[in-house]
Coordinates of C-alpha atoms in Angstrom, one line a residue:
M1 CA 2.3 -47.0 -81.9
L2 CA 0.5 -43.7 -81.6
K3 CA -2.6 -45.4 -80.2
K4 CA -0.5 -47.5 -77.8
K5 CA 1.5 -44.3 -76.7
W6 CA -1.8 -42.4 -76.1
G7 CA -3.3 -45.2 -74.0
F8 CA -0.2 -45.0 -71.8
S9 CA -0.4 -41.3 -71.5
A10 CA -4.1 -41.3 -70.5
L11 CA -3.5 -43.9 -67.9
A12 CA -0.7 -41.9 -66.6
L13 CA -3.0 -38.9 -66.5
V14 CA -5.7 -40.9 -64.6
L15 CA -3.0 -42.0 -62.1
S16 CA -1.9 -38.5 -61.6
L17 CA -5.3 -37.1 -61.0
S18 CA -6.1 -40.0 -58.5
T19 CA -3.0 -39.1 -56.5
V20 CA -4.0 -35.3 -56.5
L21 CA -7.5 -36.3 -55.3
A22 CA -6.1 -38.5 -52.7
G23 CA -3.7 -35.9 -51.5
C24 CA -6.6 -33.4 -51.3
G25 CA -8.5 -35.9 -49.1
K26 CA -5.4 -36.7 -46.8
D27 CA -6.0 -35.6 -43.2
D28 CA -3.1 -33.3 -42.5
S29 CA -3.5 -32.1 -38.9
K30 CA -1.7 -28.9 -39.7
T31 CA -3.8 -28.1 -42.8
I32 CA -7.4 -26.9 -43.2
T33 CA -8.5 -28.3 -46.6
F34 CA -10.8 -25.7 -48.1
W35 CA -12.9 -26.6 -51.3
T36 CA -14.6 -23.9 -53.4
P37 CA -16.3 -23.9 -56.7
L38 CA -14.6 -20.6 -57.7
T39 CA -13.4 -21.8 -61.3
G40 CA -13.6 -18.2 -62.6
D41 CA -11.4 -15.1 -62.0
D42 CA -12.8 -15.0 -58.4
G43 CA -10.9 -18.1 -57.6
A44 CA -7.6 -15.9 -57.7
Y45 CA -9.1 -13.5 -55.3
M46 CA -9.8 -16.3 -52.9
D47 CA -6.3 -17.6 -53.5
Q48 CA -5.0 -14.1 -52.4
L49 CA -7.2 -14.1 -49.3
V50 CA -5.9 -17.5 -48.2
K51 CA -2.3 -16.5 -48.9
D52 CA -2.8 -13.2 -46.8
Y53 CA -4.3 -15.3 -43.9
N54 CA -1.4 -17.8 -44.1
A55 CA 1.0 -15.1 -44.0
T56 CA -0.2 -14.3 -40.4
N57 CA 1.5 -17.6 -39.4
P58 CA -1.6 -19.3 -38.0
E59 CA -0.9 -22.6 -36.2
I60 CA -3.1 -24.5 -38.8
K61 CA -2.8 -23.0 -42.4
V62 CA -5.5 -23.1 -45.1
K63 CA -5.1 -24.9 -48.4
H64 CA -7.5 -23.6 -51.0
V65 CA -8.7 -26.2 -53.6
I66 CA -10.8 -25.1 -56.4
T67 CA -13.0 -27.9 -57.3
A68 CA -14.8 -28.0 -60.6
D69 CA -18.1 -29.7 -60.4
M70 CA -17.9 -29.4 -56.7
Y71 CA -21.4 -30.5 -55.7
T72 CA -20.9 -33.8 -57.5
K73 CA -17.5 -34.4 -55.8
I74 CA -19.1 -33.5 -52.4
S75 CA -21.7 -36.2 -52.9
T76 CA -19.0 -38.6 -53.7
V77 CA -16.8 -37.9 -50.6
L78 CA -19.8 -37.8 -48.3
N79 CA -21.0 -41.2 -49.6
S80 CA -17.5 -42.7 -49.2
G81 CA -16.7 -40.9 -46.0
K82 CA -13.3 -40.2 -47.3
G83 CA -11.7 -37.1 -48.4
V84 CA -14.4 -34.7 -47.0
P85 CA -13.1 -31.2 -46.9
D86 CA -12.5 -29.5 -43.6
L87 CA -14.2 -26.3 -45.0
A88 CA -16.2 -25.5 -48.1
I89 CA -18.0 -22.8 -49.8
I90 CA -21.5 -23.5 -51.0
H91 CA -24.4 -21.5 -52.5
A92 CA -27.2 -20.3 -50.4
D93 CA -29.8 -22.5 -52.2
R94 CA -28.0 -25.6 -51.3
V95 CA -28.3 -25.1 -47.5
P96 CA -31.9 -26.5 -46.9
G97 CA -31.3 -29.7 -48.9
Y98 CA -28.0 -30.4 -47.1
V99 CA -29.5 -29.8 -43.6
K100 CA -32.4 -32.0 -44.5
Q101 CA -29.9 -34.7 -45.5
G102 CA -28.0 -34.1 -42.3
T103 CA -24.7 -33.5 -44.0
L104 CA -23.8 -30.0 -42.6
E105 CA -22.2 -29.4 -39.4
P106 CA -23.7 -26.5 -37.3
M107 CA -21.3 -23.5 -36.9
T108 CA -22.0 -23.4 -33.2
A109 CA -18.3 -24.2 -32.2
V110 CA -17.1 -21.6 -34.4
T111 CA -19.4 -18.9 -33.5
T112 CA -18.9 -19.6 -29.7
A113 CA -15.1 -19.5 -30.2
Q114 CA -15.5 -16.3 -32.3
P115 CA -18.0 -13.9 -30.7
E116 CA -17.7 -11.2 -33.4
I117 CA -19.0 -13.9 -36.0
K118 CA -22.6 -13.1 -35.4
Q119 CA -25.8 -12.0 -37.1
D120 CA -25.2 -8.2 -36.3
N121 CA -21.9 -8.2 -38.2
Y122 CA -23.2 -9.4 -41.6
L123 CA -25.8 -8.4 -44.2
P124 CA -29.1 -9.9 -42.9
Q125 CA -30.0 -11.8 -46.0
A126 CA -26.6 -13.5 -46.1
W127 CA -26.6 -14.6 -42.6
S128 CA -30.2 -15.8 -42.5
T129 CA -29.7 -18.0 -45.5
G130 CA -27.7 -20.4 -43.2
T131 CA -30.2 -20.4 -40.3
I132 CA -32.5 -23.5 -40.2
D133 CA -34.8 -23.8 -37.3
G134 CA -32.8 -21.5 -35.2
T135 CA -29.5 -23.3 -35.8
Q136 CA -26.7 -21.5 -37.8
Y137 CA -25.0 -23.9 -40.4
T138 CA -23.0 -21.2 -42.4
V139 CA -21.1 -18.1 -42.3
P140 CA -21.6 -15.8 -45.3
L141 CA -18.8 -14.5 -47.6
D142 CA -20.8 -12.3 -50.0
I143 CA -24.2 -11.7 -51.6
H144 CA -23.7 -11.8 -55.4
S145 CA -26.7 -10.4 -57.4
N146 CA -28.3 -9.6 -60.7
V147 CA -27.7 -6.0 -61.5
M148 CA -28.1 -3.7 -64.5
Y149 CA -25.3 -1.9 -66.0
Y150 CA -25.9 1.0 -68.3
N151 CA -24.0 2.7 -71.2
K152 CA -23.7 6.3 -70.2
D153 CA -23.0 7.4 -73.7
L154 CA -25.9 5.7 -75.2
L155 CA -28.3 7.0 -72.6
K156 CA -27.2 10.5 -73.4
K157 CA -27.4 9.9 -77.2
Y158 CA -31.0 8.7 -76.8
G159 CA -32.1 11.1 -74.3
A160 CA -32.8 8.4 -71.7
E161 CA -30.6 9.8 -68.7
S162 CA -33.8 10.6 -66.9
F163 CA -34.7 6.9 -66.6
L164 CA -32.1 6.8 -63.8
D165 CA -33.6 9.7 -61.8
D166 CA -35.0 7.3 -59.3
N167 CA -32.5 4.4 -59.8
V168 CA -35.4 2.2 -61.1
V169 CA -35.8 1.9 -65.0
T170 CA -39.3 0.6 -65.7
I171 CA -40.5 -1.5 -68.5
D172 CA -42.6 1.4 -69.8
E173 CA -39.5 3.5 -69.9
M174 CA -37.8 1.0 -72.0
L175 CA -40.8 0.7 -74.3
S176 CA -40.7 4.4 -74.8
L177 CA -37.5 3.9 -76.9
K178 CA -39.3 1.8 -79.5
G179 CA -38.5 3.1 -83.0
K180 CA -35.9 5.6 -81.6
L181 CA -32.7 3.4 -81.7
A182 CA -30.3 3.3 -84.6
E183 CA -30.0 -0.1 -86.5
G184 CA -27.9 -2.5 -84.3
D185 CA -28.7 -0.8 -81.2
Y186 CA -30.9 -2.4 -78.5
A187 CA -32.2 -1.3 -75.1
V188 CA -31.4 -4.3 -73.2
N189 CA -29.8 -7.7 -73.5
D190 CA -30.9 -11.1 -72.2
A191 CA -28.0 -11.7 -69.9
L192 CA -29.1 -13.8 -66.8
L193 CA -32.6 -13.7 -68.2
G194 CA -33.6 -16.5 -65.8
W195 CA -32.5 -14.3 -62.8
V196 CA -34.4 -11.4 -64.3
I197 CA -37.6 -13.4 -64.5
L198 CA -37.4 -14.6 -60.9
G199 CA -36.9 -11.0 -59.9
Q200 CA -39.9 -9.9 -61.6
V201 CA -41.9 -12.6 -59.7
Q202 CA -40.9 -10.9 -56.5
N203 CA -41.7 -7.5 -58.0
L204 CA -45.3 -8.7 -58.6
G205 CA -45.7 -10.0 -55.0
G206 CA -45.4 -13.7 -56.1
D207 CA -43.3 -16.6 -54.9
I208 CA -42.0 -19.9 -56.4
Q209 CA -43.7 -22.1 -53.7
E210 CA -47.1 -22.4 -52.1
N211 CA -47.5 -24.4 -48.9
G212 CA -44.1 -26.0 -49.5
K213 CA -45.0 -27.1 -53.0
P214 CA -43.3 -25.7 -56.1
A215 CA -45.3 -23.0 -57.8
V216 CA -44.1 -22.5 -61.4
N217 CA -47.4 -22.7 -63.4
T218 CA -49.0 -19.7 -61.8
P219 CA -50.5 -16.4 -62.9
V220 CA -47.7 -14.4 -61.4
M221 CA -45.0 -16.3 -63.3
K222 CA -47.0 -15.9 -66.5
Q223 CA -47.3 -12.2 -65.9
A224 CA -43.6 -12.0 -65.1
F225 CA -42.9 -13.5 -68.5
E226 CA -45.3 -11.4 -70.3
N227 CA -43.9 -8.1 -69.0
V228 CA -40.5 -9.0 -70.1
K229 CA -41.8 -10.4 -73.4
K230 CA -43.1 -6.8 -74.2
I231 CA -39.6 -5.6 -74.5
N232 CA -38.7 -8.3 -77.1
D233 CA -42.0 -7.9 -78.9
A234 CA -41.0 -4.1 -79.3
G235 CA -37.6 -5.1 -80.9
L236 CA -35.7 -3.7 -78.0
M237 CA -34.0 -6.8 -76.7
T238 CA -30.8 -8.1 -78.3
P239 CA -31.5 -10.9 -80.9
F240 CA -32.0 -14.5 -79.9
G241 CA -28.9 -16.5 -80.1
E242 CA -26.7 -13.5 -80.1
D243 CA -24.3 -12.8 -77.2
G244 CA -26.0 -9.8 -75.5
Y245 CA -23.2 -9.6 -72.9
L246 CA -20.7 -8.9 -75.5
M247 CA -22.9 -6.6 -77.4
F248 CA -23.2 -4.4 -74.3
Q249 CA -19.3 -4.4 -74.0
S250 CA -19.2 -3.5 -77.8
G251 CA -21.3 -0.4 -77.1
N252 CA -24.5 -1.4 -78.9
V253 CA -26.7 -2.1 -75.8
L254 CA -28.1 0.6 -73.3
F255 CA -28.7 -1.8 -70.5
S256 CA -27.1 -5.2 -69.4
T257 CA -28.7 -7.4 -66.9
D258 CA -25.8 -9.5 -65.8
G259 CA -24.1 -9.7 -62.4
T260 CA -22.1 -7.9 -59.8
W261 CA -19.1 -9.9 -60.6
S262 CA -19.0 -8.7 -64.2
S263 CA -17.8 -5.2 -63.1
T264 CA -14.3 -6.1 -63.3
A265 CA -14.6 -7.5 -67.0
H266 CA -16.6 -4.4 -68.1
A267 CA -14.0 -2.1 -66.5
G268 CA -11.4 -3.8 -68.6
V269 CA -13.2 -2.9 -71.9
E270 CA -11.4 0.3 -73.3
G271 CA -13.9 3.1 -74.1
L272 CA -16.9 1.5 -72.3
N273 CA -18.4 4.4 -70.2
F274 CA -20.7 2.5 -67.9
G275 CA -22.6 2.8 -64.5
V276 CA -24.7 0.4 -62.4
T277 CA -28.3 0.4 -61.2
N278 CA -31.2 -2.0 -60.3
V279 CA -32.7 -4.5 -62.6
Y280 CA -35.7 -3.0 -64.5
S281 CA -39.1 -3.5 -63.0
N282 CA -42.7 -3.1 -64.1
T283 CA -43.1 -0.3 -61.6
A284 CA -40.7 2.1 -59.8
D285 CA -42.3 1.2 -56.5
K286 CA -40.9 -2.2 -56.3
F287 CA -37.5 -3.6 -57.5
T288 CA -35.6 -6.8 -56.9
N289 CA -32.1 -7.7 -57.7
R290 CA -32.3 -11.4 -57.6
S291 CA -29.2 -12.8 -55.5
S292 CA -27.4 -15.6 -54.0
S293 CA -24.6 -15.9 -51.6
H294 CA -21.4 -17.8 -51.2
L295 CA -21.4 -19.4 -47.6
F296 CA -18.6 -21.0 -45.5
S297 CA -19.7 -24.4 -44.4
M298 CA -18.5 -27.5 -42.7
F299 CA -19.7 -30.9 -44.1
K300 CA -19.9 -33.6 -41.4
N301 CA -16.3 -35.1 -41.0
K302 CA -15.4 -37.5 -38.3
D303 CA -11.7 -36.6 -38.9
R304 CA -12.0 -33.0 -38.5
S305 CA -10.3 -32.2 -35.1
E306 CA -11.1 -29.6 -32.4
E307 CA -7.9 -27.8 -33.4
K308 CA -9.0 -27.7 -36.9
V309 CA -12.5 -26.3 -36.0
A310 CA -10.7 -23.6 -33.9
G311 CA -8.5 -22.8 -37.0
I312 CA -11.5 -22.6 -39.2
G313 CA -12.8 -20.0 -36.6
N314 CA -9.6 -17.9 -36.9
F315 CA -9.8 -18.1 -40.7
L316 CA -13.3 -17.0 -40.9
E317 CA -12.7 -14.0 -38.3
F318 CA -9.8 -13.0 -40.6
I319 CA -12.1 -13.0 -43.6
R320 CA -14.7 -11.0 -41.7
Q321 CA -12.2 -8.3 -41.1
N322 CA -10.2 -8.5 -44.2
S323 CA -12.4 -9.4 -47.2
I324 CA -11.9 -6.1 -49.0
E325 CA -9.9 -8.3 -51.4
W326 CA -13.1 -10.0 -52.2
A327 CA -14.7 -6.7 -53.3
K328 CA -12.0 -6.8 -56.1
A329 CA -13.8 -9.7 -57.6
G330 CA -17.0 -7.4 -58.0
Q331 CA -18.9 -9.2 -55.1
T332 CA -21.0 -7.5 -52.5
V333 CA -19.1 -8.5 -49.3
A334 CA -21.2 -9.8 -46.5
S335 CA -19.1 -8.3 -43.6
K336 CA -20.5 -5.1 -42.4
K337 CA -17.1 -4.1 -41.2
V338 CA -15.9 -4.1 -44.8
I339 CA -18.9 -2.7 -46.6
E340 CA -19.0 0.2 -44.0
S341 CA -15.3 1.1 -44.6
P342 CA -14.3 4.1 -46.5
E343 CA -12.4 2.1 -49.1
Y344 CA -15.3 -0.1 -50.0
K345 CA -17.2 3.0 -51.4
D346 CA -14.7 2.9 -54.3
Y347 CA -16.2 -0.3 -55.6
I348 CA -19.1 0.0 -58.0
Q349 CA -21.1 -2.7 -56.3
S350 CA -21.3 -0.5 -53.1
F351 CA -24.4 1.1 -54.6
F352 CA -26.3 -2.0 -53.6
T353 CA -25.5 -1.4 -49.8
S354 CA -25.8 2.3 -50.0
N355 CA -29.1 2.3 -48.1
E356 CA -31.7 0.1 -46.5
K357 CA -34.0 -0.1 -49.6
E358 CA -31.1 -1.3 -51.7
I359 CA -30.1 -4.0 -49.2
E360 CA -33.6 -5.1 -49.1
S361 CA -33.6 -5.4 -53.0
L362 CA -31.1 -8.2 -52.7
Y363 CA -33.4 -11.1 -52.6
I364 CA -32.1 -14.7 -52.0
Y365 CA -34.3 -17.6 -52.7
T366 CA -33.9 -20.2 -50.0
Y367 CA -36.8 -22.5 -50.9
E368 CA -35.6 -26.2 -50.7
Y369 CA -36.5 -27.0 -54.4
Y370 CA -35.3 -23.6 -55.7
P371 CA -32.5 -25.4 -57.8
Y372 CA -35.0 -27.2 -59.7
I373 CA -37.1 -24.2 -60.4
A374 CA -34.1 -22.1 -61.4
E375 CA -33.1 -24.9 -63.8
A376 CA -36.6 -25.0 -65.3
V377 CA -36.7 -21.1 -65.7
D378 CA -33.2 -21.0 -67.2
T379 CA -34.1 -23.8 -69.7
Y380 CA -37.3 -22.3 -71.1
C381 CA -37.2 -18.7 -70.5
G382 CA -35.4 -17.7 -73.7
D383 CA -38.0 -19.4 -75.9
I384 CA -41.0 -18.0 -73.9
V385 CA -39.7 -14.3 -74.0
R386 CA -39.0 -14.8 -77.7
G387 CA -42.3 -16.1 -78.5
N388 CA -41.0 -19.4 -79.8
V389 CA -43.4 -21.4 -77.7
D390 CA -46.8 -21.2 -76.2
I391 CA -46.5 -19.7 -72.7
D392 CA -49.3 -21.6 -71.1
E393 CA -48.3 -25.0 -72.4
T394 CA -44.6 -24.3 -71.5
L395 CA -45.5 -23.4 -67.8
Q396 CA -47.2 -26.6 -67.5
T397 CA -44.0 -28.3 -69.0
M398 CA -41.9 -26.4 -66.4
Q399 CA -44.1 -27.4 -63.6
K400 CA -43.9 -31.0 -64.4
F401 CA -40.1 -30.7 -64.9
V402 CA -39.7 -29.5 -61.3
E403 CA -42.2 -32.1 -60.0
D404 CA -40.2 -34.9 -61.9
K405 CA -36.9 -33.6 -60.5
I406 CA -38.2 -33.7 -57.0
A407 CA -39.5 -37.2 -57.4
E408 CA -36.3 -38.4 -58.9
G409 CA -34.3 -36.7 -56.1
T410 CA -31.7 -35.5 -58.4
S411 CA -29.6 -32.3 -57.8
G412 CA -30.4 -29.0 -59.3
T413 CA -27.8 -26.7 -61.2
A414 CA -28.5 -23.3 -59.8
K415 CA -25.7 -20.9 -58.6

């Protein structure tokens, strides 16, 4: 009986989900269907932005649909031609691939109707990620980047406050803490370690491609790993397999290399006295905060009316002017109108737009095959830095991993 009852419930659930998905794909002429992959806390902030826009009583309202595994579902609806959303948020590294496939609609109609949606009104890296061969395919929402939080109390305890004098903590400065930390305390964790490695590649003047070909097994990539590995070898990095992010929140780590979006979570930890600075570098002369961007985009959809396109323009102009709400999610808002407003200065991530050098440090990879490279780095970086594998052999494995992915034509997993 139980088995039979479960079978009926599972069938009912499938039918229910099918109905929901069908409803999402239904062409309602008075609703802009807006898909995002914002499954975390940031989804609630986008919900509020949409609610605020709809409260202005636009002719066509926006329906925010948080879509888990969005890229897989986008592929499915594009192949079927049914249920394609009117508007979607995608990550910067996805743009070149979608443009190559011919699946993105240029934003020309939107920018023509809304003259303030233009390059001059957005952070340059965020805008340019959507520019392919002179055509604008996206409108940016933010730049979200790798950053480094620091525990003010621990810096004082270990006499390391001077590390922040120039806002660049060097690897040598971290190494100077060897043998000075109490048992259970560490200089830095391994949060977003793959992002850190890719930032080091830029610090060393390298890249992840050469003449359009993926470049993983390179001297620069090896040097980037070796520089970070020095910290681990000195016993200053949180132990392999431990949650270094939580160890920072517990007050046992001086520096945490996670993301701008973590500021809200850190702020919720009672007694955690923290600040934010740039991700560590091998030299104070060059620092990089590896970044990405959430971008508004329109996938090709024969059912999207001119009225809806106009409505999308109205919504994106509203976001340009009113996305201070998005700063609450810990994101670096792309709209200059917002980041130059007095109230934005109250947010900790405003540090990263405080001057031109900080803005330039927000580096977004836009190489077509970046998602595959990021996947390879994320897969193997932990073992390399910990010395669990031979670095030369593993770089060869990573290079082949990327080349095989390109040959297969499968999608990457970078964010």
